[in-house]
Tab-separated table of C-alpha atoms (C1' of nucleotides) in Angstrom:
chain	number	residue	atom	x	y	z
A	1	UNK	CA	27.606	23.993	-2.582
A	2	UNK	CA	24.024	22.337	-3.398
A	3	UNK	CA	23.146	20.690	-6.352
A	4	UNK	CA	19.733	21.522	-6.235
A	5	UNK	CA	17.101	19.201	-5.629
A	6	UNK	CA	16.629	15.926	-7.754
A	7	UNK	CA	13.930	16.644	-10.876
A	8	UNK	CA	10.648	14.920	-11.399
A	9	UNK	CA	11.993	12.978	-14.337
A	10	UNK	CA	13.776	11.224	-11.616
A	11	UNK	CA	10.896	10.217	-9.472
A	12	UNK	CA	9.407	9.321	-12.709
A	13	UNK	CA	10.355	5.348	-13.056
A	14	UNK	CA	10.169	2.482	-11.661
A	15	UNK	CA	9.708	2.638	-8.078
A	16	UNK	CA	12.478	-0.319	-7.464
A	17	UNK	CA	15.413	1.796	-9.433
A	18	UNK	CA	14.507	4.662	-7.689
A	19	UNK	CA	14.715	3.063	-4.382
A	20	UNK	CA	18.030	1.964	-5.106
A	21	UNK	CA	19.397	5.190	-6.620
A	22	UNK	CA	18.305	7.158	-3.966
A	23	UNK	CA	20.941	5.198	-1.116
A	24	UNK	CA	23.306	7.883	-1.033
A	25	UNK	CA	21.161	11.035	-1.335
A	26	UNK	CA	20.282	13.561	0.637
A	27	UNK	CA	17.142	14.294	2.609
A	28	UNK	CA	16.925	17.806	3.615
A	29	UNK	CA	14.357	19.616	5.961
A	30	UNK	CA	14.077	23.404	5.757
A	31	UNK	CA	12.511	24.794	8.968
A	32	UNK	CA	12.769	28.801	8.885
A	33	UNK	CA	16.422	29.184	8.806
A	34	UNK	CA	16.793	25.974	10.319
A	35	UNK	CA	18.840	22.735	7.814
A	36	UNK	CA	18.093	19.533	8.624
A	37	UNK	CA	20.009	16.985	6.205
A	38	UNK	CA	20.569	13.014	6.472
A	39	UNK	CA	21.916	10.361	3.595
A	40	UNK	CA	19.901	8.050	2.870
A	41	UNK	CA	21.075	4.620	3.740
A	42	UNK	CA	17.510	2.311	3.473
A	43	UNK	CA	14.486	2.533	1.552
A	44	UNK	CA	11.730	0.039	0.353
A	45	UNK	CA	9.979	0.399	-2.983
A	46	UNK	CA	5.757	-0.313	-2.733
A	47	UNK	CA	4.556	-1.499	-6.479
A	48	UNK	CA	2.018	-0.174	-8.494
A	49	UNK	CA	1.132	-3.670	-9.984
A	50	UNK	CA	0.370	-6.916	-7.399
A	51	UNK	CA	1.701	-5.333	-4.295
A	52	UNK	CA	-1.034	-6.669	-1.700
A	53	UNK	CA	1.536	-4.551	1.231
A	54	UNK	CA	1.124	-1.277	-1.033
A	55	UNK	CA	-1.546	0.599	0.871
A	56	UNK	CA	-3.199	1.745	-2.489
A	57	UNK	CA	-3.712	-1.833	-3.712
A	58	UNK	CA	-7.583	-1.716	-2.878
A	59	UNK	CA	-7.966	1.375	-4.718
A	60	UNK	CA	-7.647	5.335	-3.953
A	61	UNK	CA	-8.796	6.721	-0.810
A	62	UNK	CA	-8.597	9.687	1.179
A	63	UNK	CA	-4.834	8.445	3.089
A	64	UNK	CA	-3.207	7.170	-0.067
A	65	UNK	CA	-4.253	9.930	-2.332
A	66	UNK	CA	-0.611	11.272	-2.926
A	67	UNK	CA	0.296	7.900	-4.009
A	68	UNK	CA	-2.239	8.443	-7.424
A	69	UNK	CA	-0.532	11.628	-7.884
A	70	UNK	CA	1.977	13.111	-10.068
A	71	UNK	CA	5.772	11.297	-9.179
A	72	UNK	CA	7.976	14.043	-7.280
A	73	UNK	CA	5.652	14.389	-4.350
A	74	UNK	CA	5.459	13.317	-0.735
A	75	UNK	CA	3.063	10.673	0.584
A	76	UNK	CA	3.148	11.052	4.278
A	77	UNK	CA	0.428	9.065	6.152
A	78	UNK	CA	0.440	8.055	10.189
A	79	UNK	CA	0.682	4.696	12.019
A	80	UNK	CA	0.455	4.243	15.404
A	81	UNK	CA	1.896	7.185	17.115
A	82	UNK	CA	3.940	8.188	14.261
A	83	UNK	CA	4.623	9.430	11.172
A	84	UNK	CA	6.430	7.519	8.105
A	85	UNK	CA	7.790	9.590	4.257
A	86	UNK	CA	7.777	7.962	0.721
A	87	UNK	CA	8.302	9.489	-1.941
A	88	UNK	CA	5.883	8.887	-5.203
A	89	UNK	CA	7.177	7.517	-8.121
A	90	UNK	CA	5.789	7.007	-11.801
A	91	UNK	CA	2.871	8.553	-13.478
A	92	UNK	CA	-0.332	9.617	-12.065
A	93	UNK	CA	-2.941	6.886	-11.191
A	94	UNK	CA	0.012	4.917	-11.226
A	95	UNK	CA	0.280	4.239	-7.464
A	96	UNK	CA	3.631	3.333	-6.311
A	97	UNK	CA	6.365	5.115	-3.932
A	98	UNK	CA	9.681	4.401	-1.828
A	99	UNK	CA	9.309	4.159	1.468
A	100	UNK	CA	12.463	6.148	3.309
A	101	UNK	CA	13.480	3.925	6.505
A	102	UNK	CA	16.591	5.508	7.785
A	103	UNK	CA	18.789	8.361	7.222
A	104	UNK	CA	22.184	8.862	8.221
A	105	UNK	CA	22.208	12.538	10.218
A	106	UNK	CA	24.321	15.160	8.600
A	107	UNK	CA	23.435	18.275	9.643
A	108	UNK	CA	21.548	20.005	12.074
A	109	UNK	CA	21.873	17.251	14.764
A	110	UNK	CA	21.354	19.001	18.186
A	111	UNK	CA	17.864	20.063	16.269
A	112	UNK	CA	16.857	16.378	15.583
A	113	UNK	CA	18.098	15.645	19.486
A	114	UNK	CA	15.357	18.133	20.677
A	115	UNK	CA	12.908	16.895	18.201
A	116	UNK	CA	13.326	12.977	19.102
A	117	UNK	CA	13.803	13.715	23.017
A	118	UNK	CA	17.227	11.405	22.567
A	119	UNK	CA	20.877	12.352	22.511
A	120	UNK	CA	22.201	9.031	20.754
A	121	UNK	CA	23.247	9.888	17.258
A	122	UNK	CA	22.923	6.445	16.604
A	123	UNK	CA	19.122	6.366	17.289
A	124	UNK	CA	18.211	9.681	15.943
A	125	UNK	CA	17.215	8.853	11.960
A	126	UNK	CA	17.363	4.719	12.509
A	127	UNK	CA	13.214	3.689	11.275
A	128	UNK	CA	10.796	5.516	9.168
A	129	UNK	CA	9.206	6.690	12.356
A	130	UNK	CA	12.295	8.253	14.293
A	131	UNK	CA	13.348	10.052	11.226
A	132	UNK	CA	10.000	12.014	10.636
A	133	UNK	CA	10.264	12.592	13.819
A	134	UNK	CA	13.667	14.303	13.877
A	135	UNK	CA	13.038	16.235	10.976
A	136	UNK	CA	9.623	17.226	12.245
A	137	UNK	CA	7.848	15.629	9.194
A	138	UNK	CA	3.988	15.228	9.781
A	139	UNK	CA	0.574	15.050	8.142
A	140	UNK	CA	1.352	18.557	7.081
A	141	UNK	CA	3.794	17.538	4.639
A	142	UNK	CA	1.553	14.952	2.796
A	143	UNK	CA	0.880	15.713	-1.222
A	144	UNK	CA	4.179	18.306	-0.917
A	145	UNK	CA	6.069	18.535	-3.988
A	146	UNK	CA	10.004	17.214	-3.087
A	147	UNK	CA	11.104	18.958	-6.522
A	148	UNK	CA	10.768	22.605	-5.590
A	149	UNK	CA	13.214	22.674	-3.155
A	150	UNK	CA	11.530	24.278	-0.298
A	151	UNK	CA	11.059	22.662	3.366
A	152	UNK	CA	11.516	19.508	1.940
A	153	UNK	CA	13.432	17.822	-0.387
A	154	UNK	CA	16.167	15.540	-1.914
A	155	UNK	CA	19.643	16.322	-3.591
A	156	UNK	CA	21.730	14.485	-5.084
A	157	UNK	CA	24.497	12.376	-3.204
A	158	UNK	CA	27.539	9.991	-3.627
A	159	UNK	CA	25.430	6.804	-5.460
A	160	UNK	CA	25.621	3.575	-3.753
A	161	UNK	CA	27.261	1.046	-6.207
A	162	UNK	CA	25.171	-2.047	-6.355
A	163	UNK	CA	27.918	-3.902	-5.401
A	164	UNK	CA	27.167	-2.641	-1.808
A	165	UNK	CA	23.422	-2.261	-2.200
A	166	UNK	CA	22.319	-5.745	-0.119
A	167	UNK	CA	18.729	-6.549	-0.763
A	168	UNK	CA	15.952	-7.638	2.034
A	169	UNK	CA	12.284	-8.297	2.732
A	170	UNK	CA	10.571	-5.346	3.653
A	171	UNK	CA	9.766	-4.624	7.635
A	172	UNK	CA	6.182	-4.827	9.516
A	173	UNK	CA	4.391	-6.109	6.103
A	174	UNK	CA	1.902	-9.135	6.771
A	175	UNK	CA	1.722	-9.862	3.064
A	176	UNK	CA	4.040	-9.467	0.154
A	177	UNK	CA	7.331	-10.682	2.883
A	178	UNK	CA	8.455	-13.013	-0.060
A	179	UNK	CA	9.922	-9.822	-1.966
A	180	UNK	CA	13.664	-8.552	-2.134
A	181	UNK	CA	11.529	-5.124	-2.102
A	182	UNK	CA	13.809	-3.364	1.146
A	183	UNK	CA	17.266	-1.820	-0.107
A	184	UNK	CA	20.068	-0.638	2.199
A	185	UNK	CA	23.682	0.414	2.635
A	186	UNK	CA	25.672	-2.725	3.395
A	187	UNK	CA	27.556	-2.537	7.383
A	188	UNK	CA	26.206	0.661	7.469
A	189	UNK	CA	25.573	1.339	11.541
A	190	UNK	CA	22.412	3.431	10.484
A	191	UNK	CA	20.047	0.767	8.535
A	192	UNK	CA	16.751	-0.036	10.925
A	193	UNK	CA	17.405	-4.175	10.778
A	194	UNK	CA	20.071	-5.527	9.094
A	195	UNK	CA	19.758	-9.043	7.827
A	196	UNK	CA	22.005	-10.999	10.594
A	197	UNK	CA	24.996	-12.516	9.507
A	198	UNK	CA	24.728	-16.109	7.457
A	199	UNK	CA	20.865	-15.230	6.650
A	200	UNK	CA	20.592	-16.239	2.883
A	201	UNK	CA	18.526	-14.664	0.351
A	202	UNK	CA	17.834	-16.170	-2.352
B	1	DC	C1'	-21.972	5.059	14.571
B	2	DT	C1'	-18.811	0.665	15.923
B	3	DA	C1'	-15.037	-2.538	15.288
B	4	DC	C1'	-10.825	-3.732	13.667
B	5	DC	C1'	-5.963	-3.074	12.789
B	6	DG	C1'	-1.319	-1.495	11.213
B	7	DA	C1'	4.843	0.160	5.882
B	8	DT	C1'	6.214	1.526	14.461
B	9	DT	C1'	8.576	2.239	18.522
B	10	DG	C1'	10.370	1.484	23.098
B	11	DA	C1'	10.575	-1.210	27.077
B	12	DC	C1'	11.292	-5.453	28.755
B	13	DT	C1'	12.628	-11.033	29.298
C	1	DG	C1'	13.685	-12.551	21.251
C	2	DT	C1'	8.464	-10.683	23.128
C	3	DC	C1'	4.774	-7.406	23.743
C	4	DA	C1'	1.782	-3.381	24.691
C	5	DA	C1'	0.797	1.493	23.831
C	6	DT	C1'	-2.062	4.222	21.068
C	7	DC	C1'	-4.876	6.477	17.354
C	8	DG	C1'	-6.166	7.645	12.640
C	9	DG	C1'	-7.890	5.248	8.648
C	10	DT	C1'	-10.991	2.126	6.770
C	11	DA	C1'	-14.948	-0.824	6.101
C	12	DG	C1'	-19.234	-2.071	7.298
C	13	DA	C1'	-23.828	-1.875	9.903
DNA sequence: CTACCGATTGACT
DNA sequence: GTCAATCGGTAGA
């Protein structure tokens, strides 16, 4: 039985205690008839204030529009070859979001197999790339509101306690590395990069 | 218009 | 670990 899909009011704080709250919840892709659904397991959160890795920290433009917003929505945008999903958090011209990085696949599997052109479950959901790619997540999607519950959206789940929440630098940024801004589901065999073993962060 | 480049992935050493 | 593919977004002439 569903829950329904998480409210704005969620979406509408901080972009760091949303990231972590939303380890353990559920994406879910509605395609027809078709259910695609995958827990969360690693996010990163992008700031609003002094984030020089936050693609809206130079100001609004026609990519990072979403991101100025109302919280609740979708910011979908394309690198490389591929497509990556945040969700936007806090108030309008308040441009922040949390980045979803992997996704542990629940349902709808053999779907996200044809979608990815792989068979290992392993490597289906594992980068923010692979998993908008197995849930067929494109430029499309971009501005769409997450709340409705409708093609796209996110329920509620089993929280992570923070207890098993380890926290990381964020992947691929060239500024901003010196932030604990990356969240994920300690030994869980779905997270993009763990942190190797004996790594400190301080 | 040109030039540069990245919140990635996959193949390879 | 390294590295190239590949292309839309952005800034600037």
């Amino acid at each position: 039985m569903s829950k329904g899909p998480l409210p704005r009011t969620f979406y509408n704080r901080n972009p760091i205690v949303v990231a972590k709250e939303l380890l353990g919840t559920l994406l879910v892709r509605r395609i027809g008839s078709q259910i695609l659904c995958g827990r969360i397991v690693e996010v990163e959160a992008y700031l609003a204030e002094g984030d020089t890795a936050n693609h809206a920290f130079r100001g609004r433009t026609k990519r990072n529009a979403s991101m100025f917003g109302p919280p609740g929505h979708a910011y979908v945008y394309a690198i490389h070859t591929h497509y990556c999903l945040n969700v936007v958090t806090e108030a309008p011209n308040v441009p922040s979001a949390v980045l979803i990085r992997a996704i542990e696949p629940l349902k709808g599997v053999e779907l996200m197999k044809q979608h990815r052109g792989r068979d290992k479950l392993l490597e289906l959901c594992r980068g923010p790339g692979r998993l908008c790619a197995a849930l067929a997540i494109d430029k499309q999607l971009d501005g769409w509101d997450v709340t409705v519950g409708r093609r796209l959206w996110l329920e509620p789940g089993e929280p992570v306690p923070d207890e098993n929440i380890q926290l990381a630098p964020r992947i691929g940024v060239s500024s901003g590395k010196e932030l604990l801004l990356r969240f994920y589901e300690k030994d869980n065999r779905f997270v993009s990069r763990p942190l190797r073993k004996n790594v400190q962060i301080r």
